[in-house]
């Protein structure tokens, strides 16, 4: 399964939409896309999980690395709009306690 990555800027925030599975095969591509923005100093990043079907431990590592990098740049990572499967993965892994998760893109944009 491939991963489609869509990126847009809203005000000074980068919204990255991930469509497909974020796993061992696709996480390097997602991390590369995120790092492009961090290298430009764009450190307010919102990852839209509406169309993300599954997140493996490799995908969780991308989230953790991104959260650390955004904080180092006085920014923030926020996840939003996960489906029930992805929300359960975030909850069981404990990621929803260390990275803020919002139910919609609009709520995340207001909070970041």
GROMACS .gro file of N, CA, C and O in nm:
model
  448
    1UNK      N    1   0.085  -0.119   0.000
    1UNK     CA    2   0.000   0.000   0.000
    1UNK      C    3   0.088   0.124   0.000
    1UNK      O    4   0.182   0.134   0.076
    2UNK      N    5   0.057   0.216  -0.086
    2UNK     CA    6   0.135   0.339  -0.095
    2UNK      C    7   0.075   0.446  -0.004
    2UNK      O    8  -0.031   0.429   0.055
    3UNK      N    9   0.149   0.554   0.005
    3UNK     CA   10   0.106   0.667   0.086
    3UNK      C   11   0.104   0.790  -0.003
    3UNK      O   12   0.204   0.821  -0.068
    4UNK      N   13  -0.007   0.859  -0.005
    4UNK     CA   14  -0.015   0.986  -0.077
    4UNK      C   15  -0.004   1.098   0.027
    4UNK      O   16  -0.072   1.094   0.130
    5UNK      N   17   0.080   1.195  -0.004
    5UNK     CA   18   0.105   1.305   0.089
    5UNK      C   19   0.060   1.435   0.022
    5UNK      O   20   0.105   1.467  -0.088
    6UNK      N   21  -0.027   1.506   0.090
    6UNK     CA   22  -0.074   1.636   0.041
    6UNK      C   23  -0.038   1.742   0.143
    6UNK      O   24  -0.069   1.725   0.262
    7UNK      N   25   0.021   1.848   0.096
    7UNK     CA   26   0.066   1.954   0.186
    7UNK      C   27   0.006   2.087   0.144
    7UNK      O   28   0.000   2.118   0.025
    8UNK      N   29  -0.038   2.162   0.244
    8UNK     CA   30  -0.084   2.299   0.217
    8UNK      C   31  -0.047   2.386   0.335
    8UNK      O   32  -0.028   2.337   0.447
    9UNK      N   33  -0.035   2.514   0.309
    9UNK     CA   34  -0.005   2.610   0.415
    9UNK      C   35  -0.129   2.693   0.442
    9UNK      O   36  -0.194   2.743   0.349
   10UNK      N   37  -0.164   2.703   0.569
   10UNK     CA   38  -0.276   2.786   0.611
   10UNK      C   39  -0.222   2.881   0.716
   10UNK      O   40  -0.181   2.838   0.824
   11UNK      N   41  -0.217   3.010   0.680
   11UNK     CA   42  -0.151   3.112   0.761
   11UNK      C   43  -0.005   3.069   0.777
   11UNK      O   44   0.062   3.046   0.680
   12UNK      N   45   0.044   3.054   0.896
   12UNK     CA   46   0.184   3.013   0.916
   12UNK      C   47   0.194   2.866   0.958
   12UNK      O   48   0.294   2.824   1.012
   13UNK      N   49   0.089   2.790   0.928
   13UNK     CA   50   0.084   2.649   0.969
   13UNK      C   51   0.089   2.558   0.847
   13UNK      O   52   0.028   2.587   0.745
   14UNK      N   53   0.161   2.448   0.858
   14UNK     CA   54   0.172   2.351   0.751
   14UNK      C   55   0.078   2.235   0.784
   14UNK      O   56   0.088   2.174   0.891
   15UNK      N   57  -0.014   2.205   0.693
   15UNK     CA   58  -0.106   2.093   0.710
   15UNK      C   59  -0.062   1.984   0.613
   15UNK      O   60  -0.058   2.005   0.492
   16UNK      N   61  -0.027   1.869   0.669
   16UNK     CA   62   0.018   1.756   0.589
   16UNK      C   63  -0.085   1.645   0.601
   16UNK      O   64  -0.108   1.592   0.709
   17UNK      N   65  -0.149   1.614   0.490
   17UNK     CA   66  -0.249   1.508   0.485
   17UNK      C   67  -0.185   1.379   0.437
   17UNK      O   68  -0.115   1.378   0.336
   18UNK      N   69  -0.206   1.272   0.512
   18UNK     CA   70  -0.150   1.142   0.478
   18UNK      C   71  -0.265   1.049   0.438
   18UNK      O   72  -0.355   1.024   0.518
   19UNK      N   73  -0.259   0.997   0.316
   19UNK     CA   74  -0.364   0.908   0.268
   19UNK      C   75  -0.303   0.771   0.239
   19UNK      O   76  -0.214   0.758   0.156
   20UNK      N   77  -0.349   0.670   0.313
   20UNK     CA   78  -0.296   0.535   0.299
   20UNK      C   79  -0.243   0.485   0.433
   20UNK      O   80  -0.290   0.525   0.539
   21UNK      N   81  -0.143   0.399   0.427
   21UNK     CA   82  -0.083   0.343   0.548
   21UNK      C   83   0.051   0.411   0.576
   21UNK      O   84   0.133   0.425   0.485
   22UNK      N   85   0.074   0.447   0.700
   22UNK     CA   86   0.203   0.502   0.743
   22UNK      C   87   0.276   0.388   0.813
   22UNK      O   88   0.248   0.357   0.929
   23UNK      N   89   0.366   0.323   0.740
   23UNK     CA   90   0.432   0.203   0.792
   23UNK      C   91   0.580   0.204   0.757
   23UNK      O   92   0.633   0.307   0.714
   24UNK      N   93   0.646   0.092   0.773
   24UNK     CA   94   0.789   0.081   0.748
   24UNK      C   95   0.825   0.123   0.605
   24UNK      O   96   0.928   0.188   0.583
   25UNK      N   97   0.742   0.089   0.510
   25UNK     CA   98   0.770   0.121   0.370
   25UNK      C   99   0.744   0.267   0.334
   25UNK      O  100   0.810   0.320   0.246
   26UNK      N  101   0.650   0.330   0.400
   26UNK     CA  102   0.609   0.465   0.362
   26UNK      C  103   0.656   0.575   0.456
   26UNK      O  104   0.656   0.692   0.419
   27UNK      N  105   0.697   0.539   0.577
   27UNK     CA  106   0.736   0.642   0.674
   27UNK      C  107   0.857   0.725   0.631
   27UNK      O  108   0.860   0.845   0.660
   28UNK      N  109   0.957   0.668   0.560
   28UNK     CA  110   1.068   0.755   0.516
   28UNK      C  111   1.021   0.868   0.423
   28UNK      O  112   1.069   0.981   0.434
   29UNK      N  113   0.927   0.839   0.336
   29UNK     CA  114   0.873   0.941   0.246
   29UNK      C  115   0.801   1.051   0.325
   29UNK      O  116   0.818   1.171   0.298
   30UNK      N  117   0.722   1.011   0.423
   30UNK     CA  118   0.652   1.109   0.506
   30UNK      C  119   0.751   1.193   0.586
   30UNK      O  120   0.737   1.316   0.594
   31UNK      N  121   0.851   1.128   0.642
   31UNK     CA  122   0.951   1.202   0.722
   31UNK      C  123   1.029   1.299   0.634
   31UNK      O  124   1.057   1.412   0.676
   32UNK      N  125   1.062   1.259   0.512
   32UNK     CA  126   1.133   1.350   0.421
   32UNK      C  127   1.049   1.474   0.391
   32UNK      O  128   1.102   1.586   0.391
   33UNK      N  129   0.920   1.455   0.367
   33UNK     CA  130   0.831   1.568   0.339
   33UNK      C  131   0.822   1.661   0.459
   33UNK      O  132   0.831   1.783   0.445
   34UNK      N  133   0.809   1.605   0.577
   34UNK     CA  134   0.801   1.686   0.699
   34UNK      C  135   0.932   1.761   0.721
   34UNK      O  136   0.932   1.881   0.752
   35UNK      N  137   1.044   1.693   0.702
   35UNK     CA  138   1.175   1.755   0.724
   35UNK      C  139   1.200   1.871   0.629
   35UNK      O  140   1.269   1.968   0.666
   36UNK      N  141   1.147   1.866   0.507
   36UNK     CA  142   1.161   1.979   0.413
   36UNK      C  143   1.106   2.107   0.475
   36UNK      O  144   1.164   2.214   0.460
   37UNK      N  145   0.994   2.094   0.542
   37UNK     CA  146   0.932   2.212   0.603
   37UNK      C  147   1.010   2.256   0.726
   37UNK      O  148   1.029   2.376   0.746
   38UNK      N  149   1.055   2.163   0.805
   38UNK     CA  150   1.132   2.198   0.924
   38UNK      C  151   1.262   2.267   0.886
   38UNK      O  152   1.305   2.362   0.953
   39UNK      N  153   1.325   2.223   0.778
   39UNK     CA  154   1.450   2.284   0.732
   39UNK      C  155   1.429   2.428   0.687
   39UNK      O  156   1.520   2.509   0.692
   40UNK      N  157   1.308   2.462   0.645
   40UNK     CA  158   1.275   2.599   0.605
   40UNK      C  159   1.227   2.682   0.726
   40UNK      O  160   1.185   2.796   0.709
   41UNK      N  161   1.229   2.622   0.845
   41UNK     CA  162   1.188   2.694   0.965
   41UNK      C  163   1.038   2.692   0.988
   41UNK      O  164   0.987   2.766   1.074
   42UNK      N  165   0.967   2.611   0.914
   42UNK     CA  166   0.822   2.600   0.932
   42UNK      C  167   0.796   2.494   1.039
   42UNK      O  168   0.798   2.375   1.012
   43UNK      N  169   0.775   2.540   1.162
   43UNK     CA  170   0.772   2.448   1.275
   43UNK      C  171   0.634   2.432   1.339
   43UNK      O  172   0.623   2.370   1.444
   44UNK      N  173   0.531   2.487   1.277
   44UNK     CA  174   0.394   2.461   1.324
   44UNK      C  175   0.333   2.364   1.224
   44UNK      O  176   0.288   2.403   1.116
   45UNK      N  177   0.335   2.236   1.262
   45UNK     CA  178   0.294   2.131   1.169
   45UNK      C  179   0.174   2.055   1.223
   45UNK      O  180   0.172   2.013   1.338
   46UNK      N  181   0.077   2.040   1.136
   46UNK     CA  182  -0.045   1.969   1.168
   46UNK      C  183  -0.053   1.850   1.072
   46UNK      O  184  -0.043   1.869   0.952
   47UNK      N  185  -0.066   1.731   1.124
   47UNK     CA  186  -0.078   1.612   1.040
   47UNK      C  187  -0.224   1.566   1.042
   47UNK      O  188  -0.277   1.529   1.147
   48UNK      N  189  -0.285   1.572   0.924
   48UNK     CA  190  -0.425   1.534   0.908
   48UNK      C  191  -0.431   1.384   0.878
   48UNK      O  192  -0.382   1.337   0.775
   49UNK      N  193  -0.490   1.309   0.969
   49UNK     CA  194  -0.497   1.163   0.960
   49UNK      C  195  -0.632   1.112   0.910
   49UNK      O  196  -0.661   0.993   0.922
   50UNK      N  197  -0.712   1.201   0.853
   50UNK     CA  198  -0.847   1.161   0.810
   50UNK      C  199  -0.844   1.040   0.716
   50UNK      O  200  -0.928   0.952   0.726
   51UNK      N  201  -0.749   1.037   0.625
   51UNK     CA  202  -0.744   0.930   0.525
   51UNK      C  203  -0.629   0.833   0.551
   51UNK      O  204  -0.589   0.759   0.461
   52UNK      N  205  -0.576   0.835   0.672
   52UNK     CA  206  -0.470   0.742   0.709
   52UNK      C  207  -0.537   0.617   0.767
   52UNK      O  208  -0.607   0.625   0.867
   53UNK      N  209  -0.513   0.503   0.701
   53UNK     CA  210  -0.581   0.381   0.743
   53UNK      C  211  -0.512   0.311   0.858
   53UNK      O  212  -0.576   0.243   0.939
   54UNK      N  213  -0.379   0.324   0.866
   54UNK     CA  214  -0.304   0.250   0.967
   54UNK      C  215  -0.172   0.322   0.995
   54UNK      O  216  -0.113   0.380   0.904
   55UNK      N  217  -0.126   0.315   1.119
   55UNK     CA  218   0.004   0.371   1.158
   55UNK      C  219   0.080   0.263   1.233
   55UNK      O  220   0.033   0.213   1.336
   56UNK      N  221   0.197   0.224   1.181
   56UNK     CA  222   0.281   0.124   1.247
   56UNK      C  223   0.377   0.194   1.344
   56UNK      O  224   0.378   0.316   1.355
   57UNK      N  225   0.460   0.115   1.410
   57UNK     CA  226   0.560   0.173   1.501
   57UNK      C  227   0.656   0.265   1.426
   57UNK      O  228   0.701   0.365   1.480
   58UNK      N  229   0.683   0.236   1.299
   58UNK     CA  230   0.769   0.324   1.219
   58UNK      C  231   0.701   0.460   1.200
   58UNK      O  232   0.766   0.564   1.204
   59UNK      N  233   0.571   0.459   1.179
   59UNK     CA  234   0.496   0.584   1.167
   59UNK      C  235   0.493   0.661   1.297
   59UNK      O  236   0.506   0.784   1.299
   60UNK      N  237   0.478   0.589   1.408
   60UNK     CA  238   0.481   0.655   1.539
   60UNK      C  239   0.616   0.722   1.563
   60UNK      O  240   0.623   0.831   1.620
   61UNK      N  241   0.723   0.658   1.518
   61UNK     CA  242   0.858   0.717   1.533
   61UNK      C  243   0.867   0.848   1.454
   61UNK      O  244   0.932   0.943   1.499
   62UNK      N  245   0.803   0.853   1.337
   62UNK     CA  246   0.801   0.978   1.259
   62UNK      C  247   0.733   1.088   1.341
   62UNK      O  248   0.783   1.201   1.347
   63UNK      N  249   0.620   1.055   1.403
   63UNK     CA  250   0.550   1.155   1.485
   63UNK      C  251   0.638   1.203   1.601
   63UNK      O  252   0.646   1.322   1.628
   64UNK      N  253   0.702   1.110   1.669
   64UNK     CA  254   0.786   1.147   1.784
   64UNK      C  255   0.904   1.232   1.741
   64UNK      O  256   0.933   1.336   1.803
   65UNK      N  257   0.972   1.193   1.634
   65UNK     CA  258   1.087   1.271   1.586
   65UNK      C  259   1.043   1.411   1.543
   65UNK      O  260   1.110   1.510   1.573
   66UNK      N  261   0.927   1.419   1.478
   66UNK     CA  262   0.875   1.549   1.434
   66UNK      C  263   0.839   1.636   1.554
   66UNK      O  264   0.868   1.755   1.555
   67UNK      N  265   0.777   1.577   1.654
   67UNK     CA  266   0.742   1.654   1.775
   67UNK      C  267   0.867   1.712   1.840
   67UNK      O  268   0.869   1.830   1.879
   68UNK      N  269   0.972   1.633   1.850
   68UNK     CA  270   1.097   1.681   1.909
   68UNK      C  271   1.158   1.794   1.827
   68UNK      O  272   1.204   1.894   1.881
   69UNK      N  273   1.156   1.778   1.694
   69UNK     CA  274   1.215   1.880   1.607
   69UNK      C  275   1.135   2.010   1.610
   69UNK      O  276   1.193   2.119   1.609
   70UNK      N  277   1.003   2.000   1.612
   70UNK     CA  278   0.922   2.122   1.616
   70UNK      C  279   0.941   2.195   1.748
   70UNK      O  280   0.952   2.318   1.750
   71UNK      N  281   0.949   2.122   1.858
   71UNK     CA  282   0.970   2.186   1.988
   71UNK      C  283   1.107   2.254   1.994
   71UNK      O  284   1.120   2.360   2.052
   72UNK      N  285   1.208   2.194   1.931
   72UNK     CA  286   1.341   2.253   1.929
   72UNK      C  287   1.341   2.386   1.853
   72UNK      O  288   1.427   2.471   1.876
   73UNK      N  289   1.243   2.403   1.764
   73UNK     CA  290   1.231   2.527   1.687
   73UNK      C  291   1.120   2.617   1.742
   73UNK      O  292   1.071   2.706   1.671
   74UNK      N  293   1.079   2.593   1.865
   74UNK     CA  294   0.971   2.669   1.929
   74UNK      C  295   0.840   2.658   1.852
   74UNK      O  296   0.759   2.750   1.849
   75UNK      N  297   0.820   2.543   1.791
   75UNK     CA  298   0.696   2.517   1.718
   75UNK      C  299   0.615   2.411   1.788
   75UNK      O  300   0.626   2.392   1.909
   76UNK      N  301   0.534   2.340   1.710
   76UNK     CA  302   0.447   2.239   1.768
   76UNK      C  303   0.399   2.143   1.661
   76UNK      O  304   0.377   2.183   1.547
   77UNK      N  305   0.384   2.018   1.699
   77UNK     CA  306   0.320   1.918   1.614
   77UNK      C  307   0.183   1.887   1.673
   77UNK      O  308   0.170   1.871   1.795
   78UNK      N  309   0.085   1.881   1.586
   78UNK     CA  310  -0.048   1.841   1.630
   78UNK      C  311  -0.103   1.740   1.529
   78UNK      O  312  -0.084   1.757   1.408
   79UNK      N  313  -0.167   1.637   1.579
   79UNK     CA  314  -0.233   1.538   1.494
   79UNK      C  315  -0.382   1.565   1.497
   79UNK      O  316  -0.436   1.611   1.598
   80UNK      N  317  -0.450   1.536   1.386
   80UNK     CA  318  -0.593   1.559   1.387
   80UNK      C  319  -0.667   1.460   1.299
   80UNK      O  320  -0.609   1.399   1.210
   81UNK      N  321  -0.792   1.444   1.331
   81UNK     CA  322  -0.891   1.371   1.252
   81UNK      C  323  -0.858   1.222   1.232
   81UNK      O  324  -0.880   1.169   1.123
   82UNK      N  325  -0.808   1.154   1.336
   82UNK     CA  326  -0.778   1.011   1.317
   82UNK      C  327  -0.907   0.928   1.312
   82UNK      O  328  -1.004   0.961   1.380
   83UNK      N  329  -0.905   0.822   1.232
   83UNK     CA  330  -1.019   0.730   1.234
   83UNK      C  331  -1.011   0.646   1.362
   83UNK      O  332  -0.917   0.661   1.441
   84UNK      N  333  -1.106   0.561   1.385
   84UNK     CA  334  -1.111   0.484   1.510
   84UNK      C  335  -0.989   0.394   1.528
   84UNK      O  336  -0.937   0.379   1.639
   85UNK      N  337  -0.942   0.332   1.420
   85UNK     CA  338  -0.826   0.242   1.429
   85UNK      C  339  -0.701   0.321   1.465
   85UNK      O  340  -0.626   0.283   1.556
   86UNK      N  341  -0.677   0.432   1.396
   86UNK     CA  342  -0.559   0.513   1.423
   86UNK      C  343  -0.568   0.575   1.562
   86UNK      O  344  -0.469   0.580   1.634
   87UNK      N  345  -0.687   0.618   1.601
   87UNK     CA  346  -0.704   0.675   1.737
   87UNK      C  347  -0.669   0.571   1.842
   87UNK      O  348  -0.602   0.602   1.941
   88UNK      N  349  -0.713   0.448   1.822
   88UNK     CA  350  -0.681   0.342   1.917
   88UNK      C  351  -0.530   0.317   1.923
   88UNK      O  352  -0.474   0.299   2.031
   89UNK      N  353  -0.464   0.319   1.809
   89UNK     CA  354  -0.318   0.301   1.806
   89UNK      C  355  -0.250   0.413   1.884
   89UNK      O  356  -0.159   0.388   1.965
   90UNK      N  357  -0.295   0.537   1.864
   90UNK     CA  358  -0.237   0.651   1.937
   90UNK      C  359  -0.263   0.639   2.087
   90UNK      O  360  -0.175   0.670   2.168
   91UNK      N  361  -0.382   0.594   2.125
   91UNK     CA  362  -0.417   0.581   2.266
   91UNK      C  363  -0.340   0.468   2.334
   91UNK      O  364  -0.281   0.486   2.440
   92UNK      N  365  -0.338   0.350   2.272
   92UNK     CA  366  -0.273   0.234   2.331
   92UNK      C  367  -0.122   0.255   2.343
   92UNK      O  368  -0.060   0.215   2.441
   93UNK      N  369  -0.064   0.321   2.243
   93UNK     CA  370   0.080   0.346   2.245
   93UNK      C  371   0.119   0.459   2.340
   93UNK      O  372   0.236   0.477   2.371
   94UNK      N  373   0.021   0.536   2.385
   94UNK     CA  374   0.048   0.649   2.474
   94UNK      C  375   0.080   0.778   2.401
   94UNK      O  376   0.104   0.881   2.463
   95UNK      N  377   0.080   0.775   2.269
   95UNK     CA  378   0.114   0.894   2.192
   95UNK      C  379   0.012   1.005   2.209
   95UNK      O  380   0.047   1.123   2.201
   96UNK      N  381  -0.113   0.970   2.234
   96UNK     CA  382  -0.215   1.074   2.251
   96UNK      C  383  -0.196   1.151   2.382
   96UNK      O  384  -0.259   1.254   2.401
   97UNK      N  385  -0.109   1.103   2.469
   97UNK     CA  386  -0.079   1.177   2.592
   97UNK      C  387   0.042   1.268   2.575
   97UNK      O  388   0.062   1.359   2.655
   98UNK      N  389   0.124   1.244   2.471
   98UNK     CA  390   0.243   1.328   2.451
   98UNK      C  391   0.233   1.420   2.330
   98UNK      O  392   0.303   1.520   2.321
   99UNK      N  393   0.146   1.385   2.235
   99UNK     CA  394   0.121   1.470   2.119
   99UNK      C  395  -0.029   1.497   2.115
   99UNK      O  396  -0.110   1.405   2.119
  100UNK      N  397  -0.062   1.625   2.108
  100UNK     CA  398  -0.204   1.661   2.111
  100UNK      C  399  -0.276   1.613   1.984
  100UNK      O  400  -0.224   1.626   1.873
  101UNK      N  401  -0.395   1.557   2.005
  101UNK     CA  402  -0.477   1.506   1.894
  101UNK      C  403  -0.612   1.578   1.899
  101UNK      O  404  -0.678   1.580   2.003
  102UNK      N  405  -0.649   1.639   1.788
  102UNK     CA  406  -0.777   1.708   1.778
  102UNK      C  407  -0.869   1.634   1.682
  102UNK      O  408  -0.823   1.571   1.587
  103UNK      N  409  -1.000   1.643   1.701
  103UNK     CA  410  -1.093   1.569   1.616
  103UNK      C  411  -1.107   1.625   1.474
  103UNK      O  412  -1.145   1.552   1.383
  104UNK      N  413  -1.077   1.754   1.452
  104UNK     CA  414  -1.090   1.812   1.319
  104UNK      C  415  -0.970   1.900   1.287
  104UNK      O  416  -0.899   1.947   1.377
  105UNK      N  417  -0.952   1.926   1.159
  105UNK     CA  418  -0.846   2.017   1.114
  105UNK      C  419  -0.871   2.156   1.168
  105UNK      O  420  -0.778   2.223   1.216
  106UNK      N  421  -0.995   2.204   1.162
  106UNK     CA  422  -1.026   2.339   1.210
  106UNK      C  423  -0.992   2.357   1.357
  106UNK      O  424  -0.934   2.459   1.395
  107UNK      N  425  -1.026   2.257   1.438
  107UNK     CA  426  -0.993   2.268   1.581
  107UNK      C  427  -0.842   2.269   1.602
  107UNK      O  428  -0.791   2.343   1.687
  108UNK      N  429  -0.771   2.190   1.525
  108UNK     CA  430  -0.626   2.186   1.537
  108UNK      C  431  -0.564   2.319   1.494
  108UNK      O  432  -0.472   2.369   1.558
  109UNK      N  433  -0.615   2.378   1.385
  109UNK     CA  434  -0.562   2.506   1.339
  109UNK      C  435  -0.581   2.616   1.443
  109UNK      O  436  -0.496   2.703   1.459
  110UNK      N  437  -0.693   2.612   1.513
  110UNK     CA  438  -0.718   2.711   1.617
  110UNK      C  439  -0.627   2.691   1.738
  110UNK      O  440  -0.593   2.787   1.806
  111UNK      N  441  -0.590   2.568   1.765
  111UNK     CA  442  -0.514   2.535   1.886
  111UNK      C  443  -0.362   2.545   1.868
  111UNK      O  444  -0.290   2.559   1.966
  112UNK      N  445  -0.315   2.538   1.746
  112UNK     CA  446  -0.169   2.534   1.725
  112UNK      C  447  -0.110   2.672   1.713
  112UNK      O  448  -0.171   2.765   1.672
   0.00000   0.00000   0.00000
